XYZ file of C-alpha atoms in Angstrom:
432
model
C -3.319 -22.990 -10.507
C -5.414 -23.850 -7.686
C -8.361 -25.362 -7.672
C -12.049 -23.751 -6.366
C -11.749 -26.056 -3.414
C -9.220 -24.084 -2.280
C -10.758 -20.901 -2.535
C -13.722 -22.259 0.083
C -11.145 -23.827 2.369
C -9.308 -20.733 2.742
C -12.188 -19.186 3.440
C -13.304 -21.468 6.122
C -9.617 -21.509 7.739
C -9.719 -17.324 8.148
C -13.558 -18.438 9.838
C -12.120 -20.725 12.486
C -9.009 -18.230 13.415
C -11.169 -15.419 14.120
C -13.504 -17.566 16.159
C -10.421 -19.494 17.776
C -9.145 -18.659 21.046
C -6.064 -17.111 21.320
C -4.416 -19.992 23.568
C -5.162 -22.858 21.372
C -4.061 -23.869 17.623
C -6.690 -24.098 14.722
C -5.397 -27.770 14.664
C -5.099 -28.210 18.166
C -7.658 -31.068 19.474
C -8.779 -29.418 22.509
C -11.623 -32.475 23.999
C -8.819 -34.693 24.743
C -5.235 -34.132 26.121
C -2.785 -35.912 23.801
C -0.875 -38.641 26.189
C 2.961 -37.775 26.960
C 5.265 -39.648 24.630
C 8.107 -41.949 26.323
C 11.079 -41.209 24.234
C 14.200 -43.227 24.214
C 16.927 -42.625 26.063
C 19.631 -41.499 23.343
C 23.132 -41.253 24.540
C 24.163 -37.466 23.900
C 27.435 -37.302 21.812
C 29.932 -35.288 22.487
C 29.989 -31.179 21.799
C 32.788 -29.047 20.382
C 35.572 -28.103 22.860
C 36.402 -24.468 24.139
C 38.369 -23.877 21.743
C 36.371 -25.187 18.883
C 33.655 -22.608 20.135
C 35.942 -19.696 20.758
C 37.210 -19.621 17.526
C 33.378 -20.271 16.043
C 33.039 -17.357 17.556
C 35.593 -15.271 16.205
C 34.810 -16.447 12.739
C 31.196 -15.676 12.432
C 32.573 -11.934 14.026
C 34.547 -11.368 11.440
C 31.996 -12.578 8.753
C 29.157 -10.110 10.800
C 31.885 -7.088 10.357
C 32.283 -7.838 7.160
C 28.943 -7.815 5.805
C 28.227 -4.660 7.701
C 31.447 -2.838 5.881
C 29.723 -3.911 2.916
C 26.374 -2.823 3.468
C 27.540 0.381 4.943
C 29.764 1.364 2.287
C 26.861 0.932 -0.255
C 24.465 2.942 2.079
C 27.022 6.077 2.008
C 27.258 5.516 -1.559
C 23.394 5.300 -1.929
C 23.153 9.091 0.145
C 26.457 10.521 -1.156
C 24.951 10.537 -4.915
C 21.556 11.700 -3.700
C 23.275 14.656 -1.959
C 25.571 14.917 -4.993
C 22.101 15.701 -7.258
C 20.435 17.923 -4.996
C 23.759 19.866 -4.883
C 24.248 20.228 -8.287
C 20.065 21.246 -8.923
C 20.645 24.068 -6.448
C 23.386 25.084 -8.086
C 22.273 25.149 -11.597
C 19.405 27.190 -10.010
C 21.819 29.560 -8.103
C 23.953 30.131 -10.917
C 23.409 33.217 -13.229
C 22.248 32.892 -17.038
C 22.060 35.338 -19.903
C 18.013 34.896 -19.509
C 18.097 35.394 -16.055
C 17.116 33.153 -13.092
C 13.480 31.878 -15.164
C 15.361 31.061 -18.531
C 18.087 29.392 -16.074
C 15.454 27.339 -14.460
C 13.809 26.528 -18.237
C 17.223 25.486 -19.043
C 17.189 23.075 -16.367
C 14.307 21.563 -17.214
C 14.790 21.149 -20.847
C 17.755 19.116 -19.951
C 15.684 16.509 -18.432
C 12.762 15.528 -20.981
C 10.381 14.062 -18.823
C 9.420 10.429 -19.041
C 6.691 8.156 -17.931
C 7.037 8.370 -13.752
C 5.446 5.103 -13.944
C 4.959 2.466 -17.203
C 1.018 1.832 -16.522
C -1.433 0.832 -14.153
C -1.254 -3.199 -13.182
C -3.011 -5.462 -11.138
C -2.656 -9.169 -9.647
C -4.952 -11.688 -8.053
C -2.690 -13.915 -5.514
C -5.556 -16.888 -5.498
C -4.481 -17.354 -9.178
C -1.066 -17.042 -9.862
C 2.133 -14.063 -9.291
C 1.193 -12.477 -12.857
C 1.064 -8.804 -12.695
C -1.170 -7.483 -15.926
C -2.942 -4.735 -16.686
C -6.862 -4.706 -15.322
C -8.038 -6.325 -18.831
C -5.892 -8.929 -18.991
C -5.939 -10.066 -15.303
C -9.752 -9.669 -15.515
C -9.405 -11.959 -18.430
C -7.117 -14.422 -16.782
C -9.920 -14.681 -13.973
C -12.293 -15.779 -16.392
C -10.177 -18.111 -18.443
C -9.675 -19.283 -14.471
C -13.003 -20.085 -13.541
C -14.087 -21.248 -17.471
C -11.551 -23.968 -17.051
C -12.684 -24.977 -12.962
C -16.872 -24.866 -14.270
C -15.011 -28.058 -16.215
C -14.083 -29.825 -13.431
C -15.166 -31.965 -10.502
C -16.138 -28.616 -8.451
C -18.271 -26.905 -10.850
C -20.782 -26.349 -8.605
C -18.793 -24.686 -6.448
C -17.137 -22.648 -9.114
C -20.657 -21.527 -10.020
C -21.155 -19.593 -7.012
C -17.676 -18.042 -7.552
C -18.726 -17.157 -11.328
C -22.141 -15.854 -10.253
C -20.513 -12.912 -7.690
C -17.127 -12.321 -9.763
C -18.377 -12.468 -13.829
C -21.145 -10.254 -13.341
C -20.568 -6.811 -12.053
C -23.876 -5.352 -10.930
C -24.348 -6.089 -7.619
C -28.045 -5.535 -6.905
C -28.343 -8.229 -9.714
C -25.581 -10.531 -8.511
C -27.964 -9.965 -4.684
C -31.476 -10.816 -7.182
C -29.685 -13.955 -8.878
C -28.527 -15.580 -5.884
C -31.861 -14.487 -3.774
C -34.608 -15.910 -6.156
C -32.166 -19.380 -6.396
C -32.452 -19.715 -2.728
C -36.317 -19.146 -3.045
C -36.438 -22.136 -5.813
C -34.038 -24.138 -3.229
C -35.581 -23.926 -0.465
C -39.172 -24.391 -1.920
C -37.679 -27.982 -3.473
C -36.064 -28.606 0.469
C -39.442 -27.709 2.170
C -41.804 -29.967 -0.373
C -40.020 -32.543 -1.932
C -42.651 -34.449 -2.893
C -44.728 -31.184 -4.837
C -43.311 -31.197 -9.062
C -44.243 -27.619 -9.169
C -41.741 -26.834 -7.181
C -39.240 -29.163 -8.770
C -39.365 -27.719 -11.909
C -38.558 -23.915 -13.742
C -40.043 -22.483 -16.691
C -36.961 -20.900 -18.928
C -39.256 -18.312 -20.048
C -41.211 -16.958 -16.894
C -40.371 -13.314 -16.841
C -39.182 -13.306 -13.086
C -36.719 -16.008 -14.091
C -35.369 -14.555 -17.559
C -35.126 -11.093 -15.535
C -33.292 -12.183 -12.583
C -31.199 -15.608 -13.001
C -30.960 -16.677 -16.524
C -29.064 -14.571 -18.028
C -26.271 -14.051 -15.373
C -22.923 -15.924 -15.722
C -22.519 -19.341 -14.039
C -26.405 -19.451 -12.766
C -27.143 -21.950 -15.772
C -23.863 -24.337 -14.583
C -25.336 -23.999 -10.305
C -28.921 -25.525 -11.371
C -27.197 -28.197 -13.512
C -24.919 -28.652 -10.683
C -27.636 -28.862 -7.915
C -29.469 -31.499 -10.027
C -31.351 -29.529 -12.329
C -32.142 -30.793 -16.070
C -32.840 -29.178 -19.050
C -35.664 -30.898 -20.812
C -38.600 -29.802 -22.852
C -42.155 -30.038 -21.776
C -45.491 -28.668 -22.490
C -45.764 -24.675 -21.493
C -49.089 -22.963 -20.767
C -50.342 -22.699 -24.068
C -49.563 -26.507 -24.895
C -46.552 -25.785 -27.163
C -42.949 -27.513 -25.911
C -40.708 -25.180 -23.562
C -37.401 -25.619 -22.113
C -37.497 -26.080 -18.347
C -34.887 -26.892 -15.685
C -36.225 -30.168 -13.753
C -35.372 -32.034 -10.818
C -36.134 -35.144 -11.778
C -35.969 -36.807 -8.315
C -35.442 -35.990 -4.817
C -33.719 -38.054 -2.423
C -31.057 -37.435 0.778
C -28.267 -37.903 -1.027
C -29.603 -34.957 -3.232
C -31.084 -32.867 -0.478
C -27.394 -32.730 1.311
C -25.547 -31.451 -1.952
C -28.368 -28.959 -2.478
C -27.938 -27.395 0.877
C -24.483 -27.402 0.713
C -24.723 -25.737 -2.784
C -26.803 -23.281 -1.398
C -24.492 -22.584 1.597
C -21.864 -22.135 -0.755
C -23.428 -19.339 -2.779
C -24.886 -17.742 0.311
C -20.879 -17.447 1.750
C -19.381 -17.130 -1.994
C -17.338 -13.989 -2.608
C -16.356 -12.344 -5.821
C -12.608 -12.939 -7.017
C -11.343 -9.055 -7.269
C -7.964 -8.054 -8.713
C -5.475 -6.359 -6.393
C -4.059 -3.128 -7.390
C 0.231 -3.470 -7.791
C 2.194 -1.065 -6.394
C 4.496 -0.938 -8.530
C 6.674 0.405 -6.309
C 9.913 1.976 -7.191
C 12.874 3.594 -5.829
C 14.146 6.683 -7.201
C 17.250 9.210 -6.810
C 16.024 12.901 -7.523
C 17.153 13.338 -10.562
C 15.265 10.376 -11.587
C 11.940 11.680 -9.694
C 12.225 15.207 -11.666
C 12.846 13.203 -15.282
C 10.297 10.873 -14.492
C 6.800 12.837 -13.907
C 4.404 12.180 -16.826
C 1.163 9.824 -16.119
C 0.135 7.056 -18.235
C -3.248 7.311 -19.429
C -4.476 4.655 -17.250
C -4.743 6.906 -14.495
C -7.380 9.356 -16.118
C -11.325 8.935 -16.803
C -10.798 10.206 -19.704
C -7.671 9.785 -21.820
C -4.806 12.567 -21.593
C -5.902 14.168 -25.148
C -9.580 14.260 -24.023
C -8.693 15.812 -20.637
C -6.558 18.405 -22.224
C -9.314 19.713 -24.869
C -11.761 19.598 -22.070
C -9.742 21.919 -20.020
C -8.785 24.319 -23.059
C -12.409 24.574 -23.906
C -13.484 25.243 -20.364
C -10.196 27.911 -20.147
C -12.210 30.771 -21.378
C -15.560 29.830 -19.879
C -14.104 29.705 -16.517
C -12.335 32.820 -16.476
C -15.128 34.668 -17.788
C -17.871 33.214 -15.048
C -15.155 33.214 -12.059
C -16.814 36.578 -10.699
C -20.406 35.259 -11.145
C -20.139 31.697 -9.491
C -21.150 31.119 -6.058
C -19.047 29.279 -3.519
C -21.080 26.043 -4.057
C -20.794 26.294 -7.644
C -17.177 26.573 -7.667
C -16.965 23.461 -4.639
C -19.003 21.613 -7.015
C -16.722 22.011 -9.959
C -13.874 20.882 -7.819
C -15.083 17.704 -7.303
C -16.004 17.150 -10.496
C -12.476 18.250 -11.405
C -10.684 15.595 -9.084
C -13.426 12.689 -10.270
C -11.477 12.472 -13.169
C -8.826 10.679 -11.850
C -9.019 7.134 -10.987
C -5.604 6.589 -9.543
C -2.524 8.769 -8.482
C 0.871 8.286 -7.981
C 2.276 8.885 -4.134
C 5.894 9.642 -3.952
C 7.661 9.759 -0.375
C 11.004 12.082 -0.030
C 12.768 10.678 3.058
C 15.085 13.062 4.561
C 18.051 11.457 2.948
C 16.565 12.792 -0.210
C 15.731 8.769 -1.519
C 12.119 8.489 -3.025
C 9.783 5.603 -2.610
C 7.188 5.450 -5.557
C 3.658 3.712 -5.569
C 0.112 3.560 -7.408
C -2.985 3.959 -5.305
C -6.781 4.455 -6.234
C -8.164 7.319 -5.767
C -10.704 6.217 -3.428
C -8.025 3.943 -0.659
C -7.616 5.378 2.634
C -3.959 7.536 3.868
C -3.876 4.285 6.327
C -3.021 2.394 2.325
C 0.069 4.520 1.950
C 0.977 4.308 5.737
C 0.717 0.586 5.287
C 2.695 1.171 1.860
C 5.363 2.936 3.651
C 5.420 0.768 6.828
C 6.287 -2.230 4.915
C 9.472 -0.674 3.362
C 10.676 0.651 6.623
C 13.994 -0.570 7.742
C 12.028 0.137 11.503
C 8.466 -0.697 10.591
C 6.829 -0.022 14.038
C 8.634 3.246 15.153
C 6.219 6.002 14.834
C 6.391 8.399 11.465
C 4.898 11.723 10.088
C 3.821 12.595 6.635
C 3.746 16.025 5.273
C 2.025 17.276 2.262
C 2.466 21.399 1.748
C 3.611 22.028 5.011
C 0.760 20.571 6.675
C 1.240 17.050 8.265
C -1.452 14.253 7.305
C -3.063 13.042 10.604
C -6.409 11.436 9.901
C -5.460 7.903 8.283
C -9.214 7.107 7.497
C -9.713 10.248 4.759
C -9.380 9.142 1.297
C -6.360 10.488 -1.100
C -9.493 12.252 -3.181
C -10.852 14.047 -0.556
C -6.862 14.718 0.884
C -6.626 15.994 -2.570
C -3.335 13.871 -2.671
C -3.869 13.440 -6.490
C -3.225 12.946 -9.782
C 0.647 13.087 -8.575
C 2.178 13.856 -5.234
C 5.234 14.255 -2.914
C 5.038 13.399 0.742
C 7.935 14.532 3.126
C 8.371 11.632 5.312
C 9.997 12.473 9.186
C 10.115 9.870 12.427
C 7.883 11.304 14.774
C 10.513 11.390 17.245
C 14.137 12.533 14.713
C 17.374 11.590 16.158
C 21.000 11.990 14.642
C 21.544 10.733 11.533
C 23.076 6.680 11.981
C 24.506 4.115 9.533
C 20.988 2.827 9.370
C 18.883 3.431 5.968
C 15.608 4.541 6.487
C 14.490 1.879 4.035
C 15.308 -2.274 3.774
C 18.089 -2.865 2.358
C 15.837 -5.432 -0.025
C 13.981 -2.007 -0.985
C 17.497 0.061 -1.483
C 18.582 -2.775 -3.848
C 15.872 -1.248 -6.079
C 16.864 2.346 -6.593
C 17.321 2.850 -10.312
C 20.281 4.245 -11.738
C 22.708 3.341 -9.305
């Protein structure tokens, strides 16, 4: 794993690129021109004849039309069983049945017992390592992280890390690292004053606001700070955090310290994908949610909505049109994430796990890297109506708990030899 140093340097390398000018290099030494170099004069040996060239040539030709045979051949195969499936659903729908068309369509149905579309919700943190967990167990794996870096060399640095990432309430993480800087820089501006250079454990301000938040105990230690025991203000012994003496040497690693937990950021989880590529038979099978992606759990959310049933029907009439917005959006706050499938018009899906609250730019981002042409302009549809505004959330789109997009180019053209997604994302498609 790497270590906290790491974390800061990155940091400090995406600083300099924004600030850098676009004609230079972050590494480039720009004060002084670097002196030409006088190379040797080599003698230049001897290249490959005509001939050699020509039939070069001809080989890596042959090895170019070969590989495209091959890839071709699979792609046909890849949209010759998607047509082959939507074929045969229309015509099990078509087709006439004892029941009729609805106990034809049942039929159809019960011969595909739906599955999970996707096995859970999972997360990974790239600073860490290329393990995809669940959210407890990633969130655990931070920890364990920075537990094992508060050991090392760069503990104080790790502190500010473990301050903003181990505890989650903000406006206390902002309190924490606001009353530290107070204590800081009243120990930077009077050096020579011991009531500054010295906490009591036990003052309320300090128990309320820096105490008892992860990693705060490790920064003091770190920044000099010892614990000792001394008289309190009643005469009895109390534990309080001393700095027992003050010099330069002291005064730089304090400042830097404090720079560091001023600039710190919290070490968040990313959401996975979990992206998937599906034929549609697979897509129809494949439609139940994992719990993950609920508030509540699937049981709960059922019983709620069969106790509610009756309730609703009953007060329909009598609610206003506020009333009934309001109980819409506390209907679609109950999801946390949803599942956005794309149909591409050679009936292939593309399957991935969003939160509720990311942006349609997310999925056009999602989408864009799968692209076989990533930067030719694209539609998405969603009930006939195409999805334009790429900052409105997927709640407020009401893209959720589980949704099909139709993806078009913006500008079609005939159908070519060339998939609509990589061939690195084709290679994917289950059930091939």
């Amino acid at each position: 794993m790497p270590s906290i140093k790491e974390f800061f340097k990155k940091k400090a390398a995406d600083i300099r690129f924004k600030s850098a000018g676009a004609a230079h290099k972050l590494t480039e030494a720009r004060s002084r021109p670097v002196p030409a170099r006088t190379e040797p004069v080599k003698r230049e040996a001897s290249g490959p004849s005509d001939a050699q060239i020509a039939a070069g040539s001809a080989a890596l030709a042959r090895l170019e039309k070969l590989n495209k045979q091959d890839y071709n051949r699979s792609l046909n195969a890849i949209r010759a069983q998607a047509r082959k499936e939507i074929e045969e659903e229309r015509k099990q729908l078509s087709e006439p049945s004892s029941e009729g068309a609805v106990g034809n369509l049942q039929s159809v149905k019960a011969a595909l017992p739906s599955q999970l579309a996707t096995s859970g919700v999972f997360y990974t943190c790239p600073m860490i390592g290329p393990q995809v967990l669940p959210r407890k167990e990633i969130d655990q794996l931070i920890r364990d992280y920075l537990r094992e870096q508060l050991q090392g060399e760069d503990a104080g640095l790790t502190a500010c890390v473990v301050i903003h990432t181990l505890n989650k309430n903000k406006e206390k993480v902002q309190n924490c690292v606001d009353t530290i800087n107070r204590i800081l820089e009243n120990v930077i501006q009077h050096p020579t004053e011991e009531k500054y250079r010295k906490i009591r454990v036990m003052s309320t301000a300090f128990q309320e606001k820096v105490y008892y938040m992860e990693g705060s105990k490790e920064f003091l230690m770190a920044a000099g700070f010892q614990l000792v025991q001394l008289p309190g203000p009643d005469g009895n012994e109390e534990d309080y955090y001393v700095l027992m003496d003050f010099d330069e040497g002291k005064k730089e690693n304090i400042m830097m310290l404090r720079e560091a937990l001023n600039d710190a950021e919290a070490i968040r989880p990313e959401l996975d994908r979990s992206l998937r590529v599906l034929f549609p038979a697979d897509a129809r099978r494949k439609t139940e949610l994992p719990d993950e992606f609920y508030d509540l759990t699937a049981e709960e959310l059922k019983k709620e909505q069969e106790l509610r049933k009756h309730v609703v029907e009953q007060e329909l009439m009598l609610r206003t049109k506020a009333m009934r917005e309001r109980e819409a959006q506390r209907e679609k706050r109950k999801y946390r994430y949803t599942l956005i499938r794309i149909r591409f018009p050679d009936e292939i899906i593309l399957q991935g796990t969003f939160k509720v609250n990311e942006k349609l730019r997310d999925v056009t981002s999602f989408i864009q890297e799968a692209l076989e042409e990533p930067l030719r302009p694209f539609v998405l549809s969603f009930s006939g109506k195409k999805l334009v505004d790429q900052d409105v959330s997927l709640l407020d789109l009401e893209l959720i708990p589980s949704v099909t997009l139709h993806f078009n180019w913006d500008q079609p053209c005939a159908e070519s030899e060339t998939s609509f997604l990589k061939e690195t994302i084709l290679a994917l498609l289950e059930n091939v």
